Every structure is written in C-alpha cells, then in structure tokens.
Coordinates of C-alpha atoms and ligand atoms in Angstrom, one line a residue:
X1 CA 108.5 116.9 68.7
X2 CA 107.9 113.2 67.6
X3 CA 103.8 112.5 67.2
X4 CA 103.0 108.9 68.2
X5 CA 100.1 107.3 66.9
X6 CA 97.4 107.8 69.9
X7 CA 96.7 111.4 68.5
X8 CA 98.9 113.2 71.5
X9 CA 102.5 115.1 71.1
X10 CA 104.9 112.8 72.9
X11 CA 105.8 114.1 76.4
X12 CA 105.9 111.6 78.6
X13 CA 109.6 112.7 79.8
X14 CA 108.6 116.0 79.7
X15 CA 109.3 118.4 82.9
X16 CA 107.4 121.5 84.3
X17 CA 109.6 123.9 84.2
X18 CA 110.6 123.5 80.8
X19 CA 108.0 125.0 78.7
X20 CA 109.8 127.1 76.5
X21 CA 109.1 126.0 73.3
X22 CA 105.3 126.4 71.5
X23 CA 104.4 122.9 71.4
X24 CA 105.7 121.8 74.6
X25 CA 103.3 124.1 76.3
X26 CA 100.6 122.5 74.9
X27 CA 102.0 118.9 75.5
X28 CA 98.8 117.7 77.6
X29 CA 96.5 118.7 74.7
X30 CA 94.9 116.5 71.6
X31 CA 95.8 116.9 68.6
X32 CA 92.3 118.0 67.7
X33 CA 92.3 120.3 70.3
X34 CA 95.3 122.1 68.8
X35 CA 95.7 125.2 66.6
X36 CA 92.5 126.0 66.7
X37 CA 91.0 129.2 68.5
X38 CA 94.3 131.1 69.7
X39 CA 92.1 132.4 72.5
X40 CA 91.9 128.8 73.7
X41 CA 95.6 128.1 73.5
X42 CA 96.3 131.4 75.5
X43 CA 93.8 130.2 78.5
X44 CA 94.7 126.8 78.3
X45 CA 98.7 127.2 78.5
X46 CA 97.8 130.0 81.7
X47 CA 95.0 127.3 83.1
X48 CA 97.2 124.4 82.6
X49 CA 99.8 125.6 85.7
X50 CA 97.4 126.7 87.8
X51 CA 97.8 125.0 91.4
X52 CA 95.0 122.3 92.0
X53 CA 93.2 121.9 94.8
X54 CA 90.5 118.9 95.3
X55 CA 88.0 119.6 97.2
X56 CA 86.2 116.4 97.8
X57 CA 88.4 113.0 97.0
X58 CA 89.0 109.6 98.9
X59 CA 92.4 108.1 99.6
X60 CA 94.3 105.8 97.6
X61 CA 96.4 102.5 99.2
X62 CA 98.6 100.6 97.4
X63 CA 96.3 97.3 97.3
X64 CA 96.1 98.8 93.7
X65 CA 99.9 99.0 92.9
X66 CA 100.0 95.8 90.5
X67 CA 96.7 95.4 88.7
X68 CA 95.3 93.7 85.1
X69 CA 93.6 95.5 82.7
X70 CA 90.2 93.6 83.9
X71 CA 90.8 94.9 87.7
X72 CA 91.3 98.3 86.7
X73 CA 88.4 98.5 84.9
X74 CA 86.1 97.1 87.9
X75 CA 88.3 99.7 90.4
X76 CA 87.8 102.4 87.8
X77 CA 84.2 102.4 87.0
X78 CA 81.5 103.4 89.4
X79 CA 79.2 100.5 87.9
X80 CA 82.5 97.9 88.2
X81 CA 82.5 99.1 92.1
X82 CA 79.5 97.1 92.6
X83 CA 80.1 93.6 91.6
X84 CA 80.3 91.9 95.1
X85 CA 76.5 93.4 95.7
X86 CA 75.6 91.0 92.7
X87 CA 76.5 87.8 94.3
X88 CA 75.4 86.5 98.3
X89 CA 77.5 88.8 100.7
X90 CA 80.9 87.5 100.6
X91 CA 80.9 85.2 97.8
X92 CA 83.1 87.9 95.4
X93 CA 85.9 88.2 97.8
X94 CA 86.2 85.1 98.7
X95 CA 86.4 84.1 94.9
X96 CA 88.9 87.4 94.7
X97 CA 91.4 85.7 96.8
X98 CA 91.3 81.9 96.2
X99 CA 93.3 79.5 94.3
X100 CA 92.1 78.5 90.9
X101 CA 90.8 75.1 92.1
X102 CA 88.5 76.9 94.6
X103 CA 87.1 79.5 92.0
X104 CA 86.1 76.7 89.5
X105 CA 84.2 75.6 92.6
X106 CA 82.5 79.0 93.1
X107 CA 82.4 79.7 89.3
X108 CA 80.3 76.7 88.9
X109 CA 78.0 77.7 91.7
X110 CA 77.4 81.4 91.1
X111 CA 78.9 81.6 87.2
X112 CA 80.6 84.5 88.8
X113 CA 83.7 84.2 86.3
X114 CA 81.3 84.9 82.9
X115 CA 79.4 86.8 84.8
X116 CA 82.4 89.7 85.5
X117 CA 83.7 88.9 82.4
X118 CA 80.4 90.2 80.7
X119 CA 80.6 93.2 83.1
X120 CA 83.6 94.4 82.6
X121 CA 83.4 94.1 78.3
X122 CA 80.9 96.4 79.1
X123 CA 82.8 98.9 81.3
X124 CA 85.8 98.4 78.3
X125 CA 83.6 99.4 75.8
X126 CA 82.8 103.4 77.4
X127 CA 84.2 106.2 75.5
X128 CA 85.7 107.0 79.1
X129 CA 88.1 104.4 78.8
X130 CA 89.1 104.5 75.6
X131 CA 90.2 108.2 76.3
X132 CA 91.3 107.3 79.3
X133 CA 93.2 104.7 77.8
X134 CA 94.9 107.3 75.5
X135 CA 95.7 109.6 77.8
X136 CA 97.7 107.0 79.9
X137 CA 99.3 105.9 76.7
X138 CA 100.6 109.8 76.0
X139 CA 101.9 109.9 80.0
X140 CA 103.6 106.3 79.4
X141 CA 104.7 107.0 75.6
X142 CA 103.4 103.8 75.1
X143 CA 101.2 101.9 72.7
X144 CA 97.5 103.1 73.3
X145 CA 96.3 99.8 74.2
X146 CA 94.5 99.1 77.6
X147 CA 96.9 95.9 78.2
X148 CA 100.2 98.4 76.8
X149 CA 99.0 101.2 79.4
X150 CA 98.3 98.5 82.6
X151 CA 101.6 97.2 81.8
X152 CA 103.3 100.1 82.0
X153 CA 101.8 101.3 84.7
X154 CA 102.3 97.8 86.5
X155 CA 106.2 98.5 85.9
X156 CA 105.6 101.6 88.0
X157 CA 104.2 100.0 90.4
X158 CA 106.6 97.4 91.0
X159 CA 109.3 100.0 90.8
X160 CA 107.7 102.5 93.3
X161 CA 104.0 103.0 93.6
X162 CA 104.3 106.2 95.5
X163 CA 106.6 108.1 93.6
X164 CA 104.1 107.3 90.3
X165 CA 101.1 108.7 92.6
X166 CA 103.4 111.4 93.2
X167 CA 104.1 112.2 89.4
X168 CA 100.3 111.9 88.2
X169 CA 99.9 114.9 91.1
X170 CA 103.0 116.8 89.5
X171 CA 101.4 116.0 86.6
X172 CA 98.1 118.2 87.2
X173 CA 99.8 120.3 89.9
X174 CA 97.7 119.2 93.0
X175 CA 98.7 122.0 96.2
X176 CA 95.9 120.7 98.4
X177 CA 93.3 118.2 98.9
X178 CA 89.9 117.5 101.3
X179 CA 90.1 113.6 101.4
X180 CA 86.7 111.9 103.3
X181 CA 87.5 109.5 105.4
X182 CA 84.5 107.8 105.0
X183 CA 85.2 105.3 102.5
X184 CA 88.0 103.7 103.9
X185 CA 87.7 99.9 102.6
X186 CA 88.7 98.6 105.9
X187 CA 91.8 100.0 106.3
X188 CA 93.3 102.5 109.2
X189 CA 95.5 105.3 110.3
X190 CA 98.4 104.2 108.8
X191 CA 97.3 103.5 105.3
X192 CA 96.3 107.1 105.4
X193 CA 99.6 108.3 107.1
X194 CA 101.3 106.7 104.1
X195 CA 98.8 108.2 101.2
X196 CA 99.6 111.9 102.7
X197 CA 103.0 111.5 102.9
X198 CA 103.0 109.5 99.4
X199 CA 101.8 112.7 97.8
X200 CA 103.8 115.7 99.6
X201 CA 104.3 118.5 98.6
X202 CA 100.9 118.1 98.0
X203 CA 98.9 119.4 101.5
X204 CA 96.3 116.6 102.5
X205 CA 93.5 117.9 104.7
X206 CA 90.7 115.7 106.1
X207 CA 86.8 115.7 106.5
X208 CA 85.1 113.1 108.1
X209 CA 81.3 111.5 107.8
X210 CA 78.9 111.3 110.2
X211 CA 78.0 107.7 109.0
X212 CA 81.6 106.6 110.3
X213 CA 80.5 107.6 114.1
X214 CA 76.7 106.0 113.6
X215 CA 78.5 103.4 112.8
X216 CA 80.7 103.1 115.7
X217 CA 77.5 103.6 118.0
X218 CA 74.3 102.2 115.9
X219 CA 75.2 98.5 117.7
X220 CA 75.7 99.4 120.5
X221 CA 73.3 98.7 123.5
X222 CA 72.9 102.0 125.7
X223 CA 70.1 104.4 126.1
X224 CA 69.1 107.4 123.9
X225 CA 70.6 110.1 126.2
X226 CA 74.1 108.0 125.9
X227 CA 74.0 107.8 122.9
X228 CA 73.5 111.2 122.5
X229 CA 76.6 112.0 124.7
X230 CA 78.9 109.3 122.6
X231 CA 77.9 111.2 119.6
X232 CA 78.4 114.2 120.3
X233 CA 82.1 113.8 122.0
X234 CA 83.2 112.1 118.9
X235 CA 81.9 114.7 117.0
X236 CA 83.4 117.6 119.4
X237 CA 87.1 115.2 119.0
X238 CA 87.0 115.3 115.1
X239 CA 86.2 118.8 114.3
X240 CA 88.0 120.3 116.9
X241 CA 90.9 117.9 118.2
X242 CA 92.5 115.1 116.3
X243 CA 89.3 112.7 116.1
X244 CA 89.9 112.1 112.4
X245 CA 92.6 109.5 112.6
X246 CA 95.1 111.7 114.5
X247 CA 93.8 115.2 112.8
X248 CA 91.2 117.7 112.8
X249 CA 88.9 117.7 110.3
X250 CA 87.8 120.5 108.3
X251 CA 84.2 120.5 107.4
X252 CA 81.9 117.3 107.6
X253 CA 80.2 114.9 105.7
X254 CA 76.9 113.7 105.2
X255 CA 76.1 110.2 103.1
X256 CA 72.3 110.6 104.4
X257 CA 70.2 112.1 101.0
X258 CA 70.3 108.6 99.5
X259 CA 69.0 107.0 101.9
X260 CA 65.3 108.9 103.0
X261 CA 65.4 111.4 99.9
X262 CA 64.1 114.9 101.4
X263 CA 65.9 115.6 104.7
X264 CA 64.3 117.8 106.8
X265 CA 66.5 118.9 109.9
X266 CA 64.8 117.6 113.2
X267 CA 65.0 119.4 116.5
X268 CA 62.8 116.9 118.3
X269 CA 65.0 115.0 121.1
X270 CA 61.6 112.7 121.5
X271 CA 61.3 111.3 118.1
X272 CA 65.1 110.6 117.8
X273 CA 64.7 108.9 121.2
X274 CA 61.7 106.6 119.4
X275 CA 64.2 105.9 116.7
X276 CA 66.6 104.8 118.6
X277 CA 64.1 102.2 120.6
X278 CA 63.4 101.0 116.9
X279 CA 66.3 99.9 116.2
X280 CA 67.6 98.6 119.5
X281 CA 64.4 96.7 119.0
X282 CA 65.2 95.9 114.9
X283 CA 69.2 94.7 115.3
X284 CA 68.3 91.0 114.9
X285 CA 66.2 91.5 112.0
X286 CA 67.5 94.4 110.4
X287 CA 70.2 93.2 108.3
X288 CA 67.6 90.5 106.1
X289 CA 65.1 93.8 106.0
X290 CA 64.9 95.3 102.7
X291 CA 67.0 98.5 102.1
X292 CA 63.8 101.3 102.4
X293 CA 62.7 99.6 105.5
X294 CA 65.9 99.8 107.3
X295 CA 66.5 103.2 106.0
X296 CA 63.0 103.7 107.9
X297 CA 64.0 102.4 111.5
X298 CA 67.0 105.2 111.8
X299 CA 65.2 108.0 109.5
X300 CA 64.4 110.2 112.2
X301 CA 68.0 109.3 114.3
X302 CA 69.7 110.4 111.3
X303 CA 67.8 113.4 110.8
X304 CA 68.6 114.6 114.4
X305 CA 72.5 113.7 114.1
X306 CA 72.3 115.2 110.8
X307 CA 70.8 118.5 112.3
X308 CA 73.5 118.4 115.6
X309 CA 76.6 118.2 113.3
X310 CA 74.8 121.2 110.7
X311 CA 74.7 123.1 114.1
X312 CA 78.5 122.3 115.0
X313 CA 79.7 123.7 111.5
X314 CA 77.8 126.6 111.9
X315 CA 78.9 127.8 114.6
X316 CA 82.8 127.2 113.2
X317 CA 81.7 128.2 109.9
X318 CA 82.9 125.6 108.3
X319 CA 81.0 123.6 105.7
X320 CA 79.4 120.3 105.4
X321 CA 79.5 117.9 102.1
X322 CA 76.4 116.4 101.1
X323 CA 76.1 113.3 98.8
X324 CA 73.6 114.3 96.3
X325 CA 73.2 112.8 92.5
X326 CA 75.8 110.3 91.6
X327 CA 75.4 106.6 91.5
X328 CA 76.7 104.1 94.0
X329 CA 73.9 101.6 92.8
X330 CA 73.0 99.1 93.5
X331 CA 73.8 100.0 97.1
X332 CA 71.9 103.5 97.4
X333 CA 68.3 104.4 96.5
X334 CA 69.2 106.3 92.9
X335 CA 65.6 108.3 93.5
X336 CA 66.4 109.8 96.5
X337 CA 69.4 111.9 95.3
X338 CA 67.5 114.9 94.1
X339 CA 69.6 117.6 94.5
X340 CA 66.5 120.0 95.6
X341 CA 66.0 117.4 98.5
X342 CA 68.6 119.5 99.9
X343 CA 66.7 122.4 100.1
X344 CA 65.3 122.6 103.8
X345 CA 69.0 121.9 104.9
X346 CA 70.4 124.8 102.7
X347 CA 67.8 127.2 104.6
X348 CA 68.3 125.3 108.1
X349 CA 65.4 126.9 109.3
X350 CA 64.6 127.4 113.0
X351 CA 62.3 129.9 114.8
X352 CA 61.3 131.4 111.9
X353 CA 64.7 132.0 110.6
X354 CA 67.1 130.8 108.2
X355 CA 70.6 130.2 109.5
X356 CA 71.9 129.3 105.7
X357 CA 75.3 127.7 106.6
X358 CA 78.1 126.7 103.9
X359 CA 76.8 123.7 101.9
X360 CA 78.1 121.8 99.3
X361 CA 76.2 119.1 97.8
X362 CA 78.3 117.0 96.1
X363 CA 79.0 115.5 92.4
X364 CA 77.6 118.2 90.5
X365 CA 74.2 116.9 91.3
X366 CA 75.3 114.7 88.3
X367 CA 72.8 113.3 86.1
X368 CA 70.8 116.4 87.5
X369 CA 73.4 118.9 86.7
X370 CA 70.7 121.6 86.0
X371 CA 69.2 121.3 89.0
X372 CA 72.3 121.5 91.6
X373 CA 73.3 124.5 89.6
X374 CA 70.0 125.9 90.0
X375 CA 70.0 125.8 94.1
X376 CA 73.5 127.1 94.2
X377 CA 72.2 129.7 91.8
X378 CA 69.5 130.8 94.2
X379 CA 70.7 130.3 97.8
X380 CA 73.8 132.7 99.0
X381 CA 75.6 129.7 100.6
X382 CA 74.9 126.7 99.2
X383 CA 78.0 125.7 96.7
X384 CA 78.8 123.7 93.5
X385 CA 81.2 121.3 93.4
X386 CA 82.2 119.4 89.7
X387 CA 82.6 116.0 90.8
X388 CA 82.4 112.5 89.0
X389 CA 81.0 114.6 86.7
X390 CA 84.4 115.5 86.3
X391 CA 86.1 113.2 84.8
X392 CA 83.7 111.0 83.8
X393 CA 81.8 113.1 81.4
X394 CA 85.1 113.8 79.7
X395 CA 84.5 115.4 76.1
X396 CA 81.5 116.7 76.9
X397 CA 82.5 118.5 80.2
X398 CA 82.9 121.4 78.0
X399 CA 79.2 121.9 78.3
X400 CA 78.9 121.1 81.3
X401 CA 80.9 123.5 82.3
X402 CA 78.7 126.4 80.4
X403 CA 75.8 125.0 81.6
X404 CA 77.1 124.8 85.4
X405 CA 78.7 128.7 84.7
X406 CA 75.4 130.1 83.6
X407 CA 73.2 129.7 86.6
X408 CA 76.2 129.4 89.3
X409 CA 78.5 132.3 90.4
X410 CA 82.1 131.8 89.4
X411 CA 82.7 132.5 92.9
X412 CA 81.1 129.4 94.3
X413 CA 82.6 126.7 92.0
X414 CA 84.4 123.9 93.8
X415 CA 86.9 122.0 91.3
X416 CA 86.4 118.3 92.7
X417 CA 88.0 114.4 91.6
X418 CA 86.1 112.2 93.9
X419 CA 88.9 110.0 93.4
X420 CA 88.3 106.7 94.5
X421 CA 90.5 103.3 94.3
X422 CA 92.8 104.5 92.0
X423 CA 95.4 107.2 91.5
X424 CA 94.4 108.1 87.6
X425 CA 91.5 109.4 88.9
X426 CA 92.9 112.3 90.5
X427 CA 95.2 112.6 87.6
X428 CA 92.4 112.5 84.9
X429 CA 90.0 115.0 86.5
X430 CA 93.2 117.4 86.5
X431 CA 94.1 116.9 83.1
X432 CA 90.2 116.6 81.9
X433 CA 89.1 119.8 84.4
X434 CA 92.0 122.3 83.2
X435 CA 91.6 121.2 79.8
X436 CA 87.8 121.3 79.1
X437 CA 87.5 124.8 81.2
X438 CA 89.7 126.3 79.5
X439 CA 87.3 125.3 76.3
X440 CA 84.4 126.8 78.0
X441 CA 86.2 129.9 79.5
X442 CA 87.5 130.3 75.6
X443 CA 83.6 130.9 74.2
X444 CA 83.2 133.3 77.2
X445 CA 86.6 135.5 75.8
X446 CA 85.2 134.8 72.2
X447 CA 81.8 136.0 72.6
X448 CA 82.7 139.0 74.9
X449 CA 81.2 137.6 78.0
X450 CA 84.8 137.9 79.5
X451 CA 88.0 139.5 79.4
X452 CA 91.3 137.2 79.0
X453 CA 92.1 138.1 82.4
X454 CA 88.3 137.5 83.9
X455 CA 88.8 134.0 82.2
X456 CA 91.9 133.3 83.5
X457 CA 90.7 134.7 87.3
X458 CA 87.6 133.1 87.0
X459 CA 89.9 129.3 86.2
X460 CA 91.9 130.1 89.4
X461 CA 89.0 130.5 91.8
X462 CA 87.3 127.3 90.5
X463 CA 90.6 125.4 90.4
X464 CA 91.3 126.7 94.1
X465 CA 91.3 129.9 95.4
X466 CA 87.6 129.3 96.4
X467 CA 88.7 125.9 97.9
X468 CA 91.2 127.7 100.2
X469 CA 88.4 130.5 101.0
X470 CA 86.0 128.3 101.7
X471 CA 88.2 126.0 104.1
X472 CA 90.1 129.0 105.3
X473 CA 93.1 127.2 104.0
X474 CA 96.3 129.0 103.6
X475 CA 96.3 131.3 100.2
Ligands
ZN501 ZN1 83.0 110.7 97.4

C-alpha cells in the first residue's frame, strides 16, 4: 500500500468490509503507532470495529458545508467559539455577513479584522490542529496542509454535505447518539429532522436542557405558582411525550454548575417564589448587570427547577447530564465548574436519605480529570463521561485514559464527542477514542492487569454497551 508523506498508510478509498489484508486493518493508525507492541495491534484492529455510541454530542446543520480554513478554525476550537463575546453584542455578526465596504467600516471601528486574524494564528498553531489537519489529509488522500484538507472537504460539501457527514460516521462506526438540544444556534425542528436523517443508519436519540424551558418562561410576566405549572407541563411533554422537538427525550440536562458553583437541591417552594419576584422585579436591569449578579437574582429558581427535573428522572430512572469542567469562556464562570460541586446532587439527599439517581457530569470534569474520576469512583451512581477531553487532548488521551480507568469502574465509562459546529468532531473523537484506548487497554494486557478478552470487553462497554444500559437503549 502506497505511504504518502503525512505519516499515514493511504486509505482514503478504503471500505469496511474489506480488511483482509495486514495493513489494511490498521489503515486508521500512524505510522508511529505501528508494529510496535503486537498486543496493541490485536486490541486495536478488535476496538477499531466496535459500534460507537455518543453519549453526549450537539447537532450539526449545514451552515458549515462550505467553509475556509480561518472559519473552521473559529468553528473548531472551543476558544474560537467565543469571538462575538469580544466585541459589543452584535457587532461580529453583523461584520460576518456584510459586504467588504461595510467591514472596512466596522474593521476601522472595532479592528475586528486583525483582531481574529491574531486569534485564529493562535488556534492554527495547537498541536490539535496540526493532527487534526493530518488526519483529514489521510481520509482525503490529500496534501496535509490545512488549505489542501478545507479544500477538499469544501468539494464534499458542494457535492453532498450529508452523505460526507454520513461517511465520517461510517468512518468511526457511530450506531447511536444522545444529541442535547440545548445548543441549537437558533435554528428548529427541521434542521434537526434533516441532521437525523443525514446520518441514518446511525440511531439519533435526544436529551433536552432545562435552560431551553427557563428560557421560554424567565420573561414572562405571571406569578410563581404559574410558573411553576408552565414548567412543569413542559417538562412532563419532553420526557414523556414528544416535547423535544416532536420526540421524547431520554434523560435531561442541566447547564446550571457554571453558573452558582456548588448546587445544592432546594425543596423550599418559598424561596423559589422570592426568586422569582427578583427577577420579575430585575428584567429591565438585568441584561447591563454583571454575569455573578444575574446569576444571583435566579440562583435559588434554578436550584428548585434543578431539584423538580432531578425528581422527574428519578422516578423514570433515567439520568440527567450535568455541565461540569470544560470551558465555554468567556461566557461561563470557569471557577465554578468543580466537578465535586456536584456532590450534594449525586447524594440528592432528603429526609435523611440519599436517593442517589443516575448522574453524569459531563466533559470528563476536564482540566480536573482527577477529580470527576474520583466522585464517580466513590458514589454507586454517579458516571464518567470522556468528553472534550476527548478529542482535544489527542496524543495524550492515552493517559488520560489510565488515569480515568484507575479510580473509575469500567462499567461506568461513558464514550462521549461533544460535537459541536462541525462534523469532524464526531469523526475525530472516534478515530482518537478507539485509537488511544486501545493504547491504554494494551499496558493493562501487557502488565497483566487484564486478559485480551477483559480488554477487548472492557473497550465495548466504554464505547457503548454502557451507553445502551444506561439509556435502556436497544442492545
Ligand atoms: Zn455539550
């Protein structure tokens, strides 16, 4: 098989089911990676078709189809996602979409054109990318170039946007996703309709975020006790009729642990009730308050909405996703997303008793990996989920792996994408996640901590038999 000069065998043509030959099984590999440990090769090829599932991931549209090697970088990076938050609301948009005469005018305003361009050399210059970059070039059989791969994948997209989605989810084997529907980027039903069916055979399955009904309700001008009903018939809808954009949802979502840090459940219909006075009272002024204060005003609202929809999954045990670590700055409060903050929720404690229903904070409680690992290690149903972790630690998520698998039971790892924007991330993750296990689960089968087979068992309850347990999926 022909090497090219990006360090991967050629097989951008190659197809599933052909993987006869020696070197064709270990197409998705690095060179480097190859012929060294044959215990490594032996997991990988087995790991490498295992079904995927993704257990926490947002949906892709095709505003995305046709991009340049600049845009992808902003879409790609969670540090690129924030550029509109660094000029006045609006301003980035608006210079998005206008004609060149009108962003000179805004460039000589807000210097927003040298200011991106500084940005994004920045988000060129991660080892992320550049692997990234070579891992497109390998599924293109193209140069390994950023402008080579975008160009390529551009031609895709002109061609048929969906069916190259389609083949990055071949690519990995992706059988079933949880998508939130929480991060929609204004969009609707039918862009969702049309990412589900975009990726059959792959089976999309939904969970929604209790932010998205605040949100629907936190303007509105009604008293406590209607509120209270409006909440909780959206919330009945979604989880158990077709609330979530025409479906059922299968767990929930909470975005709350960046916002006031420590959540403690609250039981108290009173102090909700103040909170919601506060901010009826604070809707003129709350929107030029500073981002702790207005966190402040609905604290207590959130912690009882947060504590009504913990109560609703329990009693369908089904679980609920929690945003823990991660970044999203400069939008959320980075101190607050401690994944021990977590801790009173995990033991949802009420006359004297913990209830203990399925949680899974999200995003490997990345940067504090140890941490996350530690509270899935101690309490019997709180998860672990590998998110933006995975893929952006890439290389190295062969340590993070060991250091995730020696605290946390095999049994209650969740593989995860948090795909965003764009489809490579789902694609990445795969390749990265199979890939960079099978590295760890190697030095487990090396130093006798496990069998071959307990390796190779152990890769298909992280990469989805627990998803389908857990979600009480089909098998
Ligand atoms: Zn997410």
């Amino acid at each position: 098989m022909a090497e090219i000069s990006n360090g991967f065998a050629s097989a951008a043509n190659k197809s599933r089911s052909d993987k006869s030959n020696a070197s064709e099984k270990l197409a998705h590999l690095p060179l480097f990676l190859k012929h060294q440990q044959p215990e490594f090769e032996k997991i990988f090829e087995a790991v490498d078709a295992m079904p995927l599932d993704d257990t926490h991931c947002h949906l892709v549209t095709d505003r995305d189809a046709i991009t340049t090697p600049k845009r992808f970088l902003e879409r790609i990076s969670l540090a690129g996602y924030a550029f509109p938050a660094y000029f006045p609301d609006g301003v980035y948009e608006q210079w998005l979409n206008s004609d060149e005469g009108a962003k000179q005018a805004l460039n000589r305003k807000y210097d927003i054109q040298s200011k991106v361009d500084a940005m994004t050399y920045d988000l060129s210059q991660s080892i992320f990318i550049k692997f990234l970059t070579k891992e497109m070039a390998q599924f293109f059989n193209c140069e390994p170039r950023l402008e080579a791969v975008i160009e390529a994948r551009n031609a895709r997209g002109r061609e048929n946007y969906w069916g190259y989605v389609n083949d990055l989810f071949r690519d990995v084997n992706l059988e079933n996703i949880i998508h939130d529907t929480g991060y929609m980027e204004g969009v609707g039903k039918a862009e969702i309709d049309a990412f589900e069916k975009g990726i059959e055979p792959c089976r999309a399955h939904r969970i929604a975020r209790i932010e998205a009904i605040q949100e629907e309700l936190f303007g509105l001008d009604i008293t406590f006790e209607e509120f209270e009903a409006r909440y909780t018939t959206r919330l009945l809808d979604i989880m158990d009729g077709d609330g979530n954009f025409g479906k059922k949802s299968v767990g929930m979502k909470s975005y709350l642990l960046p916002d006031i840090g420590l959540i403690r459940p609250l039981y108290d219909r009173t102090l909700a009730a103040n909170s919601w006075e506060d901010l009826r009272r604070s809707h003129s002024v709350r929107a030029k308050m500073d981002r702790e204060a207005s966190a402040n005003v609905t604290k207590d609202l959130c912690r009882y909405t947060f504590t009504l929809t913990l109560e609703e999954c329990l009693k369908r045990d089904l679980p609920m996703q929690i945003h823990t670590g991660d970044g999203e700055a400069p939008y959320v409060i980075l101190r607050n997303q401690d994944p021990f903050f977590l801790e009173e929720v995990v033991r949802f404690d009420k006359d004297n008793m913990m209830r203990m229903p399925k949680i899974i904070p999200l995003h490997a409680g990345y940067p504090s990996v140890g941490k996350a690992a530690w509270l899935s290690h101690l309490y019997p149903n709180c998860y672990f989920e590998l998110s933006i972790m995975t893929p952006f630690v890439h290389q190295s998520l062969y340590e993070r792996y060991k250091q995730v698998l020696e605290a946390v039971p095999i049994s209650k790892v969740l593989y995860a994408s948090d795909n965003y924007h764009l489809p490579e991330l789902f694609w990445i993750s795969g390749r990265w996640g199979k890939r960079y296990l099978s590295q760890a689960l190697a030095d487990y089968v090396i130093g006798g901590s496990l069998t071959f087979d307990e390796a190779t068992e152990a890769a298909s309850m992280i990469l989805h038999k627990n998803n389908r347990a857990l979600y009480k999926l089909d098998p």
